[in-house]
mmCIF file with all atom_site columns, C-alpha atoms in Angstrom:
data_model
loop_
_atom_site.group_PDB
_atom_site.id
_atom_site.type_symbol
_atom_site.label_atom_id
_atom_site.label_alt_id
_atom_site.label_comp_id
_atom_site.label_asym_id
_atom_site.label_entity_id
_atom_site.label_seq_id
_atom_site.pdbx_PDB_ins_code
_atom_site.Cartn_x
_atom_site.Cartn_y
_atom_site.Cartn_z
_atom_site.occupancy
_atom_site.B_iso_or_equiv
_atom_site.pdbx_formal_charge
_atom_site.auth_seq_id
_atom_site.auth_comp_id
_atom_site.auth_asym_id
_atom_site.auth_atom_id
_atom_site.pdbx_PDB_model_num
ATOM 1   C CA . MET A 1 1   ? 4.895   5.082   -21.267 1.00 0.00 ? 8   MET A CA 1
ATOM 2   C CA . LYS A 1 2   ? 2.047   2.627   -21.326 1.00 0.00 ? 9   LYS A CA 1
ATOM 3   C CA . THR A 1 3   ? 1.756   1.719   -17.646 1.00 0.00 ? 10  THR A CA 1
ATOM 4   C CA . PHE A 1 4   ? 2.034   3.994   -14.652 1.00 0.00 ? 11  PHE A CA 1
ATOM 5   C CA . LEU A 1 5   ? 2.464   2.494   -11.270 1.00 0.00 ? 12  LEU A CA 1
ATOM 6   C CA . PHE A 1 6   ? 1.765   4.602   -8.185  1.00 0.00 ? 13  PHE A CA 1
ATOM 7   C CA . ASP A 1 7   ? 2.358   4.126   -4.487  1.00 0.00 ? 14  ASP A CA 1
ATOM 8   C CA . MET A 1 8   ? -0.453  5.561   -2.447  1.00 0.00 ? 15  MET A CA 1
ATOM 9   C CA . ASP A 1 9   ? 0.528   6.852   0.915   1.00 0.00 ? 16  ASP A CA 1
ATOM 10  C CA . GLY A 1 10  ? 2.914   9.807   0.601   1.00 0.00 ? 17  GLY A CA 1
ATOM 11  C CA . THR A 1 11  ? 2.448   9.660   -2.946  1.00 0.00 ? 18  THR A CA 1
ATOM 12  C CA . LEU A 1 12  ? -1.123  10.241  -4.196  1.00 0.00 ? 19  LEU A CA 1
ATOM 13  C CA . HIS A 1 13  ? -1.974  11.664  -0.695  1.00 0.00 ? 20  HIS A CA 1
ATOM 14  C CA . TYR A 1 14  ? 0.050   13.037  2.271   1.00 0.00 ? 21  TYR A CA 1
ATOM 15  C CA . MET A 1 15  ? 0.162   10.702  5.074   1.00 0.00 ? 22  MET A CA 1
ATOM 16  C CA . ASP A 1 16  ? 1.724   11.145  8.646   1.00 0.00 ? 23  ASP A CA 1
ATOM 17  C CA . GLN A 1 17  ? 3.168   7.563   8.827   1.00 0.00 ? 24  GLN A CA 1
ATOM 18  C CA . GLU A 1 18  ? 3.968   7.454   12.456  1.00 0.00 ? 25  GLU A CA 1
ATOM 19  C CA . LYS A 1 19  ? 0.574   9.003   13.513  1.00 0.00 ? 26  LYS A CA 1
ATOM 20  C CA . PHE A 1 20  ? -1.235  6.609   11.200  1.00 0.00 ? 27  PHE A CA 1
ATOM 21  C CA . THR A 1 21  ? 0.539   3.591   12.561  1.00 0.00 ? 28  THR A CA 1
ATOM 22  C CA . LYS A 1 22  ? -0.118  4.670   16.187  1.00 0.00 ? 29  LYS A CA 1
ATOM 23  C CA . GLU A 1 23  ? -3.690  5.278   15.468  1.00 0.00 ? 30  GLU A CA 1
ATOM 24  C CA . TYR A 1 24  ? -4.125  2.183   13.522  1.00 0.00 ? 31  TYR A CA 1
ATOM 25  C CA . PHE A 1 25  ? -2.986  -0.042  16.385  1.00 0.00 ? 32  PHE A CA 1
ATOM 26  C CA . GLY A 1 26  ? -4.999  2.072   18.793  1.00 0.00 ? 33  GLY A CA 1
ATOM 27  C CA . TYR A 1 27  ? -8.285  1.675   16.994  1.00 0.00 ? 34  TYR A CA 1
ATOM 28  C CA . LEU A 1 28  ? -7.429  -1.961  16.215  1.00 0.00 ? 35  LEU A CA 1
ATOM 29  C CA . CYS A 1 29  ? -6.909  -2.980  19.948  1.00 0.00 ? 36  CYS A CA 1
ATOM 30  C CA . ALA A 1 30  ? -9.945  -0.881  21.003  1.00 0.00 ? 37  ALA A CA 1
ATOM 31  C CA . TYR A 1 31  ? -12.111 -2.595  18.593  1.00 0.00 ? 38  TYR A CA 1
ATOM 32  C CA . PHE A 1 32  ? -10.969 -6.082  19.560  1.00 0.00 ? 39  PHE A CA 1
ATOM 33  C CA . ALA A 1 33  ? -10.738 -5.781  23.312  1.00 0.00 ? 40  ALA A CA 1
ATOM 34  C CA . PRO A 1 34  ? -14.483 -6.175  23.899  1.00 0.00 ? 41  PRO A CA 1
ATOM 35  C CA . LYS A 1 35  ? -14.425 -9.252  21.650  1.00 0.00 ? 42  LYS A CA 1
ATOM 36  C CA . GLY A 1 36  ? -11.912 -10.990 24.212  1.00 0.00 ? 43  GLY A CA 1
ATOM 37  C CA . TYR A 1 37  ? -8.697  -9.978  22.457  1.00 0.00 ? 44  TYR A CA 1
ATOM 38  C CA . ASP A 1 38  ? -5.642  -9.135  24.741  1.00 0.00 ? 45  ASP A CA 1
ATOM 39  C CA . PRO A 1 39  ? -4.485  -5.829  22.993  1.00 0.00 ? 46  PRO A CA 1
ATOM 40  C CA . GLU A 1 40  ? -0.563  -6.671  23.507  1.00 0.00 ? 47  GLU A CA 1
ATOM 41  C CA . LYS A 1 41  ? -1.124  -10.206 22.077  1.00 0.00 ? 48  LYS A CA 1
ATOM 42  C CA . LEU A 1 42  ? -3.312  -8.846  19.246  1.00 0.00 ? 49  LEU A CA 1
ATOM 43  C CA . ALA A 1 43  ? -0.616  -6.194  18.284  1.00 0.00 ? 50  ALA A CA 1
ATOM 44  C CA . LYS A 1 44  ? 2.083   -9.002  18.531  1.00 0.00 ? 51  LYS A CA 1
ATOM 45  C CA . GLY A 1 45  ? 0.147   -11.302 16.152  1.00 0.00 ? 52  GLY A CA 1
ATOM 46  C CA . VAL A 1 46  ? -0.604  -8.546  13.612  1.00 0.00 ? 53  VAL A CA 1
ATOM 47  C CA . VAL A 1 47  ? 3.214   -7.556  13.574  1.00 0.00 ? 54  VAL A CA 1
ATOM 48  C CA . LYS A 1 48  ? 4.223   -11.108 13.237  1.00 0.00 ? 55  LYS A CA 1
ATOM 49  C CA . GLY A 1 49  ? 1.844   -11.509 10.269  1.00 0.00 ? 56  GLY A CA 1
ATOM 50  C CA . THR A 1 50  ? 3.168   -8.490  8.724   1.00 0.00 ? 57  THR A CA 1
ATOM 51  C CA . TYR A 1 51  ? 6.800   -9.523  8.993   1.00 0.00 ? 58  TYR A CA 1
ATOM 52  C CA . ALA A 1 52  ? 5.672   -12.879 7.441   1.00 0.00 ? 59  ALA A CA 1
ATOM 53  C CA . MET A 1 53  ? 4.350   -11.086 4.450   1.00 0.00 ? 60  MET A CA 1
ATOM 54  C CA . ALA A 1 54  ? 7.514   -8.989  4.025   1.00 0.00 ? 61  ALA A CA 1
ATOM 55  C CA . ALA A 1 55  ? 9.451   -12.249 3.801   1.00 0.00 ? 62  ALA A CA 1
ATOM 56  C CA . ASN A 1 56  ? 6.981   -14.223 1.574   1.00 0.00 ? 63  ASN A CA 1
ATOM 57  C CA . ASP A 1 57  ? 8.765   -16.375 -0.865  1.00 0.00 ? 64  ASP A CA 1
ATOM 58  C CA . GLY A 1 58  ? 5.811   -16.477 -3.200  1.00 0.00 ? 65  GLY A CA 1
ATOM 59  C CA . LYS A 1 59  ? 4.482   -20.006 -2.648  1.00 0.00 ? 66  LYS A CA 1
ATOM 60  C CA . LEU A 1 60  ? 1.352   -18.440 -0.973  1.00 0.00 ? 67  LEU A CA 1
ATOM 61  C CA . THR A 1 61  ? -0.577  -15.316 -1.074  1.00 0.00 ? 68  THR A CA 1
ATOM 62  C CA . ASN A 1 62  ? 0.162   -12.618 1.454   1.00 0.00 ? 69  ASN A CA 1
ATOM 63  C CA . LYS A 1 63  ? -3.241  -13.200 2.899   1.00 0.00 ? 70  LYS A CA 1
ATOM 64  C CA . ASP A 1 64  ? -2.531  -16.909 3.496   1.00 0.00 ? 71  ASP A CA 1
ATOM 65  C CA . VAL A 1 65  ? 1.036   -16.086 4.844   1.00 0.00 ? 72  VAL A CA 1
ATOM 66  C CA . PHE A 1 66  ? -0.354  -13.442 7.268   1.00 0.00 ? 73  PHE A CA 1
ATOM 67  C CA . TRP A 1 67  ? -3.064  -15.817 8.713   1.00 0.00 ? 74  TRP A CA 1
ATOM 68  C CA . GLN A 1 68  ? -0.838  -18.612 9.234   1.00 0.00 ? 75  GLN A CA 1
ATOM 69  C CA . ALA A 1 69  ? 1.473   -16.455 11.141  1.00 0.00 ? 76  ALA A CA 1
ATOM 70  C CA . PHE A 1 70  ? -1.216  -14.736 13.075  1.00 0.00 ? 77  PHE A CA 1
ATOM 71  C CA . ALA A 1 71  ? -2.911  -18.095 13.935  1.00 0.00 ? 78  ALA A CA 1
ATOM 72  C CA . SER A 1 72  ? 0.445   -19.413 15.237  1.00 0.00 ? 79  SER A CA 1
ATOM 73  C CA . GLU A 1 73  ? 0.625   -16.475 17.518  1.00 0.00 ? 80  GLU A CA 1
ATOM 74  C CA . PHE A 1 74  ? -2.910  -16.212 18.581  1.00 0.00 ? 81  PHE A CA 1
ATOM 75  C CA . GLY A 1 75  ? -4.545  -19.569 17.801  1.00 0.00 ? 82  GLY A CA 1
ATOM 76  C CA . GLY A 1 76  ? -8.220  -20.047 17.678  1.00 0.00 ? 83  GLY A CA 1
ATOM 77  C CA . ASP A 1 77  ? -10.735 -19.917 14.841  1.00 0.00 ? 84  ASP A CA 1
ATOM 78  C CA . VAL A 1 78  ? -9.006  -18.210 11.873  1.00 0.00 ? 85  VAL A CA 1
ATOM 79  C CA . CYS A 1 79  ? -12.433 -17.701 10.156  1.00 0.00 ? 86  CYS A CA 1
ATOM 80  C CA . LYS A 1 80  ? -13.694 -15.806 13.169  1.00 0.00 ? 87  LYS A CA 1
ATOM 81  C CA . HIS A 1 81  ? -10.639 -13.543 13.217  1.00 0.00 ? 88  HIS A CA 1
ATOM 82  C CA . THR A 1 82  ? -10.957 -12.867 9.435   1.00 0.00 ? 89  THR A CA 1
ATOM 83  C CA . GLU A 1 83  ? -14.612 -11.777 9.896   1.00 0.00 ? 90  GLU A CA 1
ATOM 84  C CA . PHE A 1 84  ? -13.688 -9.395  12.616  1.00 0.00 ? 91  PHE A CA 1
ATOM 85  C CA . PHE A 1 85  ? -10.827 -7.975  10.790  1.00 0.00 ? 92  PHE A CA 1
ATOM 86  C CA . GLU A 1 86  ? -13.026 -7.327  7.620   1.00 0.00 ? 93  GLU A CA 1
ATOM 87  C CA . GLU A 1 87  ? -15.599 -5.519  9.876   1.00 0.00 ? 94  GLU A CA 1
ATOM 88  C CA . PHE A 1 88  ? -12.650 -3.478  11.359  1.00 0.00 ? 95  PHE A CA 1
ATOM 89  C CA . TYR A 1 89  ? -11.273 -2.400  7.827   1.00 0.00 ? 96  TYR A CA 1
ATOM 90  C CA . ILE A 1 90  ? -14.755 -1.618  6.370   1.00 0.00 ? 97  ILE A CA 1
ATOM 91  C CA . ASN A 1 91  ? -15.753 0.624   9.440   1.00 0.00 ? 98  ASN A CA 1
ATOM 92  C CA . GLU A 1 92  ? -13.150 1.457   12.129  1.00 0.00 ? 99  GLU A CA 1
ATOM 93  C CA . LEU A 1 93  ? -10.149 2.134   9.982   1.00 0.00 ? 100 LEU A CA 1
ATOM 94  C CA . ASN A 1 94  ? -11.881 5.294   8.674   1.00 0.00 ? 101 ASN A CA 1
ATOM 95  C CA . LYS A 1 95  ? -11.222 6.868   12.086  1.00 0.00 ? 102 LYS A CA 1
ATOM 96  C CA . ALA A 1 96  ? -7.522  7.132   11.220  1.00 0.00 ? 103 ALA A CA 1
ATOM 97  C CA . LYS A 1 97  ? -8.559  9.261   8.034   1.00 0.00 ? 104 LYS A CA 1
ATOM 98  C CA . ASN A 1 98  ? -7.214  12.400  9.859   1.00 0.00 ? 105 ASN A CA 1
ATOM 99  C CA . THR A 1 99  ? -3.644  11.105  9.432   1.00 0.00 ? 106 THR A CA 1
ATOM 100 C CA . CYS A 1 100 ? -4.010  11.918  5.693   1.00 0.00 ? 107 CYS A CA 1
ATOM 101 C CA . HIS A 1 101 ? -4.825  14.628  3.390   1.00 0.00 ? 108 HIS A CA 1
ATOM 102 C CA . PRO A 1 102 ? -5.351  14.552  -0.417  1.00 0.00 ? 109 PRO A CA 1
ATOM 103 C CA . TYR A 1 103 ? -2.784  16.093  -2.871  1.00 0.00 ? 110 TYR A CA 1
ATOM 104 C CA . GLU A 1 104 ? -4.262  18.651  -4.995  1.00 0.00 ? 111 GLU A CA 1
ATOM 105 C CA . GLY A 1 105 ? -4.220  17.489  -8.638  1.00 0.00 ? 112 GLY A CA 1
ATOM 106 C CA . ALA A 1 106 ? -3.980  13.787  -7.680  1.00 0.00 ? 113 ALA A CA 1
ATOM 107 C CA . ASN A 1 107 ? -7.339  12.885  -9.170  1.00 0.00 ? 114 ASN A CA 1
ATOM 108 C CA . GLU A 1 108 ? -6.848  14.885  -12.433 1.00 0.00 ? 115 GLU A CA 1
ATOM 109 C CA . LEU A 1 109 ? -3.450  13.228  -12.901 1.00 0.00 ? 116 LEU A CA 1
ATOM 110 C CA . ILE A 1 110 ? -4.885  9.702   -12.726 1.00 0.00 ? 117 ILE A CA 1
ATOM 111 C CA . LYS A 1 111 ? -7.808  10.700  -14.916 1.00 0.00 ? 118 LYS A CA 1
ATOM 112 C CA . GLY A 1 112 ? -5.438  12.407  -17.253 1.00 0.00 ? 119 GLY A CA 1
ATOM 113 C CA . LEU A 1 113 ? -3.488  9.274   -17.900 1.00 0.00 ? 120 LEU A CA 1
ATOM 114 C CA . LYS A 1 114 ? -6.525  7.136   -18.174 1.00 0.00 ? 121 LYS A CA 1
ATOM 115 C CA . ALA A 1 115 ? -7.643  9.675   -20.920 1.00 0.00 ? 122 ALA A CA 1
ATOM 116 C CA . LYS A 1 116 ? -4.436  9.020   -22.763 1.00 0.00 ? 123 LYS A CA 1
ATOM 117 C CA . GLY A 1 117 ? -5.136  5.450   -22.806 1.00 0.00 ? 124 GLY A CA 1
ATOM 118 C CA . CYS A 1 118 ? -2.475  4.302   -20.379 1.00 0.00 ? 125 CYS A CA 1
ATOM 119 C CA . LYS A 1 119 ? -2.862  1.516   -17.621 1.00 0.00 ? 126 LYS A CA 1
ATOM 120 C CA . VAL A 1 120 ? -2.777  2.798   -14.295 1.00 0.00 ? 127 VAL A CA 1
ATOM 121 C CA . VAL A 1 121 ? -1.825  0.600   -11.300 1.00 0.00 ? 128 VAL A CA 1
ATOM 122 C CA . LEU A 1 122 ? -2.097  1.416   -7.611  1.00 0.00 ? 129 LEU A CA 1
ATOM 123 C CA . ALA A 1 123 ? 1.139   -0.287  -6.383  1.00 0.00 ? 130 ALA A CA 1
ATOM 124 C CA . THR A 1 124 ? 0.447   0.103   -2.764  1.00 0.00 ? 131 THR A CA 1
ATOM 125 C CA . ASN A 1 125 ? 2.372   -2.303  -0.431  1.00 0.00 ? 132 ASN A CA 1
ATOM 126 C CA . PRO A 1 126 ? -0.060  -5.222  -0.227  1.00 0.00 ? 133 PRO A CA 1
ATOM 127 C CA . VAL A 1 127 ? -0.139  -5.811  3.589   1.00 0.00 ? 134 VAL A CA 1
ATOM 128 C CA . PHE A 1 128 ? -3.843  -4.909  3.801   1.00 0.00 ? 135 PHE A CA 1
ATOM 129 C CA . PRO A 1 129 ? -6.898  -6.498  2.334   1.00 0.00 ? 136 PRO A CA 1
ATOM 130 C CA . MET A 1 130 ? -8.367  -4.945  -0.605  1.00 0.00 ? 137 MET A CA 1
ATOM 131 C CA . ILE A 1 131 ? -11.333 -3.597  1.382   1.00 0.00 ? 138 ILE A CA 1
ATOM 132 C CA . ALA A 1 132 ? -8.931  -1.495  3.385   1.00 0.00 ? 139 ALA A CA 1
ATOM 133 C CA . HIS A 1 133 ? -7.310  -0.060  0.204   1.00 0.00 ? 140 HIS A CA 1
ATOM 134 C CA . LEU A 1 134 ? -10.790 0.688   -1.263  1.00 0.00 ? 141 LEU A CA 1
ATOM 135 C CA . ASN A 1 135 ? -11.408 2.858   1.876   1.00 0.00 ? 142 ASN A CA 1
ATOM 136 C CA . ARG A 1 136 ? -7.946  4.517   1.830   1.00 0.00 ? 143 ARG A CA 1
ATOM 137 C CA . ILE A 1 137 ? -8.365  5.290   -1.859  1.00 0.00 ? 144 ILE A CA 1
ATOM 138 C CA . LYS A 1 138 ? -11.416 7.482   -0.888  1.00 0.00 ? 145 LYS A CA 1
ATOM 139 C CA . TRP A 1 139 ? -9.239  9.331   1.670   1.00 0.00 ? 146 TRP A CA 1
ATOM 140 C CA . ALA A 1 140 ? -7.133  10.604  -1.257  1.00 0.00 ? 147 ALA A CA 1
ATOM 141 C CA . ASN A 1 141 ? -10.431 11.689  -3.144  1.00 0.00 ? 148 ASN A CA 1
ATOM 142 C CA . LEU A 1 142 ? -9.586  9.126   -5.830  1.00 0.00 ? 149 LEU A CA 1
ATOM 143 C CA . ASP A 1 143 ? -11.864 6.670   -7.527  1.00 0.00 ? 150 ASP A CA 1
ATOM 144 C CA . ALA A 1 144 ? -10.869 2.986   -7.496  1.00 0.00 ? 151 ALA A CA 1
ATOM 145 C CA . GLN A 1 145 ? -12.496 2.331   -10.895 1.00 0.00 ? 152 GLN A CA 1
ATOM 146 C CA . ASP A 1 146 ? -9.661  4.500   -12.346 1.00 0.00 ? 153 ASP A CA 1
ATOM 147 C CA . PHE A 1 147 ? -7.174  1.789   -11.512 1.00 0.00 ? 154 PHE A CA 1
ATOM 148 C CA . ASP A 1 148 ? -6.560  -0.952  -13.823 1.00 0.00 ? 155 ASP A CA 1
ATOM 149 C CA . TYR A 1 149 ? -5.103  -3.127  -10.972 1.00 0.00 ? 156 TYR A CA 1
ATOM 150 C CA . ILE A 1 150 ? -4.712  -2.681  -7.257  1.00 0.00 ? 157 ILE A CA 1
ATOM 151 C CA . THR A 1 151 ? -2.279  -4.698  -5.192  1.00 0.00 ? 158 THR A CA 1
ATOM 152 C CA . SER A 1 152 ? -3.605  -6.248  -1.944  1.00 0.00 ? 159 SER A CA 1
ATOM 153 C CA . TYR A 1 153 ? -2.763  -9.018  0.281   1.00 0.00 ? 160 TYR A CA 1
ATOM 154 C CA . GLU A 1 154 ? -5.315  -11.224 -1.405  1.00 0.00 ? 161 GLU A CA 1
ATOM 155 C CA . ASN A 1 155 ? -3.765  -10.988 -5.004  1.00 0.00 ? 162 ASN A CA 1
ATOM 156 C CA . SER A 1 156 ? 0.037   -10.486 -4.199  1.00 0.00 ? 163 SER A CA 1
ATOM 157 C CA . HIS A 1 157 ? 2.741   -13.079 -3.386  1.00 0.00 ? 164 HIS A CA 1
ATOM 158 C CA . TYR A 1 158 ? 5.466   -10.580 -2.540  1.00 0.00 ? 165 TYR A CA 1
ATOM 159 C CA . CYS A 1 159 ? 5.885   -7.258  -0.704  1.00 0.00 ? 166 CYS A CA 1
ATOM 160 C CA . LYS A 1 160 ? 7.897   -4.086  -1.263  1.00 0.00 ? 167 LYS A CA 1
ATOM 161 C CA . PRO A 1 161 ? 10.926  -3.860  -1.680  1.00 0.00 ? 168 PRO A CA 1
ATOM 162 C CA . ASN A 1 162 ? 11.177  -7.299  -3.144  1.00 0.00 ? 169 ASN A CA 1
ATOM 163 C CA . PRO A 1 163 ? 11.714  -6.749  -6.968  1.00 0.00 ? 170 PRO A CA 1
ATOM 164 C CA . LEU A 1 164 ? 9.628   -9.834  -7.432  1.00 0.00 ? 171 LEU A CA 1
ATOM 165 C CA . TYR A 1 165 ? 6.556   -7.859  -6.248  1.00 0.00 ? 172 TYR A CA 1
ATOM 166 C CA . TYR A 1 166 ? 7.018   -5.473  -9.284  1.00 0.00 ? 173 TYR A CA 1
ATOM 167 C CA . LYS A 1 167 ? 7.662   -8.391  -11.595 1.00 0.00 ? 174 LYS A CA 1
ATOM 168 C CA . GLU A 1 168 ? 4.317   -9.976  -10.555 1.00 0.00 ? 175 GLU A CA 1
ATOM 169 C CA . ILE A 1 169 ? 2.537   -6.622  -11.375 1.00 0.00 ? 176 ILE A CA 1
ATOM 170 C CA . LEU A 1 170 ? 4.062   -6.737  -14.887 1.00 0.00 ? 177 LEU A CA 1
ATOM 171 C CA . GLU A 1 171 ? 3.001   -10.315 -15.331 1.00 0.00 ? 178 GLU A CA 1
ATOM 172 C CA . VAL A 1 172 ? -0.514  -9.741  -14.260 1.00 0.00 ? 179 VAL A CA 1
ATOM 173 C CA . THR A 1 173 ? -1.168  -6.572  -16.148 1.00 0.00 ? 180 THR A CA 1
ATOM 174 C CA . GLY A 1 174 ? 0.650   -7.889  -19.332 1.00 0.00 ? 181 GLY A CA 1
ATOM 175 C CA . SER A 1 175 ? 3.087   -4.914  -19.089 1.00 0.00 ? 182 SER A CA 1
ATOM 176 C CA . LYS A 1 176 ? 6.612   -4.779  -20.262 1.00 0.00 ? 183 LYS A CA 1
ATOM 177 C CA . ALA A 1 177 ? 9.143   -3.298  -17.717 1.00 0.00 ? 184 ALA A CA 1
ATOM 178 C CA . GLU A 1 178 ? 10.548  -0.811  -20.296 1.00 0.00 ? 185 GLU A CA 1
ATOM 179 C CA . ASP A 1 179 ? 7.064   0.572   -21.010 1.00 0.00 ? 186 ASP A CA 1
ATOM 180 C CA . CYS A 1 180 ? 6.377   1.311   -17.221 1.00 0.00 ? 187 CYS A CA 1
ATOM 181 C CA . ILE A 1 181 ? 7.303   3.818   -14.528 1.00 0.00 ? 188 ILE A CA 1
ATOM 182 C CA . MET A 1 182 ? 6.877   3.793   -10.864 1.00 0.00 ? 189 MET A CA 1
ATOM 183 C CA . ALA A 1 183 ? 6.132   6.791   -8.772  1.00 0.00 ? 190 ALA A CA 1
ATOM 184 C CA . GLY A 1 184 ? 6.640   6.774   -5.033  1.00 0.00 ? 191 GLY A CA 1
ATOM 185 C CA . ASN A 1 185 ? 7.995   8.540   -2.004  1.00 0.00 ? 192 ASN A CA 1
ATOM 186 C CA . ASP A 1 186 ? 9.792   5.726   -0.455  1.00 0.00 ? 193 ASP A CA 1
ATOM 187 C CA . VAL A 1 187 ? 13.493  5.361   -1.538  1.00 0.00 ? 194 VAL A CA 1
ATOM 188 C CA . THR A 1 188 ? 13.786  1.696   -0.261  1.00 0.00 ? 195 THR A CA 1
ATOM 189 C CA . GLU A 1 189 ? 10.369  0.471   -1.113  1.00 0.00 ? 196 GLU A CA 1
ATOM 190 C CA . ASP A 1 190 ? 9.314   2.277   -4.304  1.00 0.00 ? 197 ASP A CA 1
ATOM 191 C CA . MET A 1 191 ? 12.708  2.787   -6.112  1.00 0.00 ? 198 MET A CA 1
ATOM 192 C CA . ALA A 1 192 ? 13.147  -1.017  -5.851  1.00 0.00 ? 199 ALA A CA 1
ATOM 193 C CA . ALA A 1 193 ? 10.988  -1.082  -8.906  1.00 0.00 ? 200 ALA A CA 1
ATOM 194 C CA . ALA A 1 194 ? 14.322  0.023   -10.720 1.00 0.00 ? 201 ALA A CA 1
ATOM 195 C CA . LYS A 1 195 ? 15.554  -3.472  -9.945  1.00 0.00 ? 202 LYS A CA 1
ATOM 196 C CA . ALA A 1 196 ? 12.875  -5.083  -12.035 1.00 0.00 ? 203 ALA A CA 1
ATOM 197 C CA . GLY A 1 197 ? 13.686  -2.876  -15.027 1.00 0.00 ? 204 GLY A CA 1
ATOM 198 C CA . ILE A 1 198 ? 11.148  -0.257  -14.290 1.00 0.00 ? 205 ILE A CA 1
ATOM 199 C CA . SER A 1 199 ? 11.725  3.460   -14.703 1.00 0.00 ? 206 SER A CA 1
ATOM 200 C CA . VAL A 1 200 ? 11.189  5.418   -11.431 1.00 0.00 ? 207 VAL A CA 1
ATOM 201 C CA . TYR A 1 201 ? 10.213  8.735   -10.132 1.00 0.00 ? 208 TYR A CA 1
ATOM 202 C CA . LEU A 1 202 ? 10.735  9.761   -6.399  1.00 0.00 ? 209 LEU A CA 1
ATOM 203 C CA . ILE A 1 203 ? 8.227   12.183  -4.955  1.00 0.00 ? 210 ILE A CA 1
ATOM 204 C CA . THR A 1 204 ? 10.035  14.544  -2.337  1.00 0.00 ? 211 THR A CA 1
ATOM 205 C CA . ASP A 1 205 ? 6.970   16.098  -0.666  1.00 0.00 ? 212 ASP A CA 1
ATOM 206 C CA . ASN A 1 206 ? 6.611   13.218  1.875   1.00 0.00 ? 213 ASN A CA 1
ATOM 207 C CA . LEU A 1 207 ? 9.956   11.602  1.329   1.00 0.00 ? 214 LEU A CA 1
ATOM 208 C CA . ILE A 1 208 ? 10.939  8.452   3.342   1.00 0.00 ? 215 ILE A CA 1
ATOM 209 C CA . ASN A 1 209 ? 14.694  7.870   3.127   1.00 0.00 ? 216 ASN A CA 1
ATOM 210 C CA . ARG A 1 210 ? 15.610  5.449   6.026   1.00 0.00 ? 217 ARG A CA 1
ATOM 211 C CA . LYS A 1 211 ? 19.158  4.869   4.782   1.00 0.00 ? 218 LYS A CA 1
ATOM 212 C CA . ASN A 1 212 ? 19.817  8.534   3.771   1.00 0.00 ? 219 ASN A CA 1
ATOM 213 C CA . GLU A 1 213 ? 20.611  7.534   0.323   1.00 0.00 ? 220 GLU A CA 1
ATOM 214 C CA . ASP A 1 214 ? 21.723  9.827   -2.418  1.00 0.00 ? 221 ASP A CA 1
ATOM 215 C CA . ILE A 1 215 ? 18.442  10.563  -4.109  1.00 0.00 ? 222 ILE A CA 1
ATOM 216 C CA . SER A 1 216 ? 19.923  12.627  -6.991  1.00 0.00 ? 223 SER A CA 1
ATOM 217 C CA . VAL A 1 217 ? 20.332  9.186   -8.620  1.00 0.00 ? 224 VAL A CA 1
ATOM 218 C CA . TYR A 1 218 ? 16.775  9.234   -9.374  1.00 0.00 ? 225 TYR A CA 1
ATOM 219 C CA . PRO A 1 219 ? 14.395  11.585  -11.195 1.00 0.00 ? 226 PRO A CA 1
ATOM 220 C CA . ASN A 1 220 ? 12.762  13.400  -8.285  1.00 0.00 ? 227 ASN A CA 1
ATOM 221 C CA . GLY A 1 221 ? 10.587  16.442  -7.296  1.00 0.00 ? 228 GLY A CA 1
ATOM 222 C CA . THR A 1 222 ? 7.383   17.471  -5.767  1.00 0.00 ? 229 THR A CA 1
ATOM 223 C CA . PHE A 1 223 ? 3.961   16.147  -6.544  1.00 0.00 ? 230 PHE A CA 1
ATOM 224 C CA . ALA A 1 224 ? 3.463   19.038  -8.932  1.00 0.00 ? 231 ALA A CA 1
ATOM 225 C CA . ASP A 1 225 ? 6.826   18.151  -10.559 1.00 0.00 ? 232 ASP A CA 1
ATOM 226 C CA . MET A 1 226 ? 6.041   14.664  -10.799 1.00 0.00 ? 233 MET A CA 1
ATOM 227 C CA . SER A 1 227 ? 2.533   15.322  -12.496 1.00 0.00 ? 234 SER A CA 1
ATOM 228 C CA . ASP A 1 228 ? 4.143   17.342  -15.165 1.00 0.00 ? 235 ASP A CA 1
ATOM 229 C CA . TYR A 1 229 ? 6.867   14.988  -15.750 1.00 0.00 ? 236 TYR A CA 1
ATOM 230 C CA . LEU A 1 230 ? 4.482   11.869  -16.154 1.00 0.00 ? 237 LEU A CA 1
ATOM 231 C CA . LEU A 1 231 ? 1.898   13.690  -18.234 1.00 0.00 ? 238 LEU A CA 1
ATOM 232 C CA . LYS A 1 232 ? 4.545   14.563  -20.819 1.00 0.00 ? 239 LYS A CA 1
ATOM 233 C CA . LEU A 1 233 ? 5.755   10.975  -21.211 1.00 0.00 ? 240 LEU A CA 1
#
């Protein structure tokens, strides 16, 4: 293998997804309320923008799609909104760090693959701006500079589980599907890479299997199992 794709939340670090979502919206609303934003309307606008990104047909970046949807719900000066959101992701989002904890050996795994001359991609669902991902990478005790490419809402035109999300990564990184493997903990979102011709590995420590699919069809195991598996490829 030449290119290794990794999901982040639940893959390179443990995340309590339900707790994170609750705290994310709680901190978001608390931050924006003094700026004149109605919490219920704000949350509705963010959700609408997120759904719009999930349905993106590739004509615009996820960022543009999000802000079109958000503005249609919330109105007002979009530039003002983006400035406030950037401030939130740089500072306030870090309050939700307690919903995660690093996996022992994650940093060594990434650096080990880089030492072998492999490309390493952080294939986290691109519904957040890059500044948010750079913060969350630190939560996992990882170094952003170790990744050759990081998907974000600025540079992506699709979201998981759309196979075109993975094909866009192949195109941008100059990688061939047969030379890649995607590791993730979400059966629906991460194993969709197989539909793009990419090999996959399912991590079971923080497993998300909304449809109760048979996971035996995928190579799978704990984070430690996955590390051993990938370093031998």
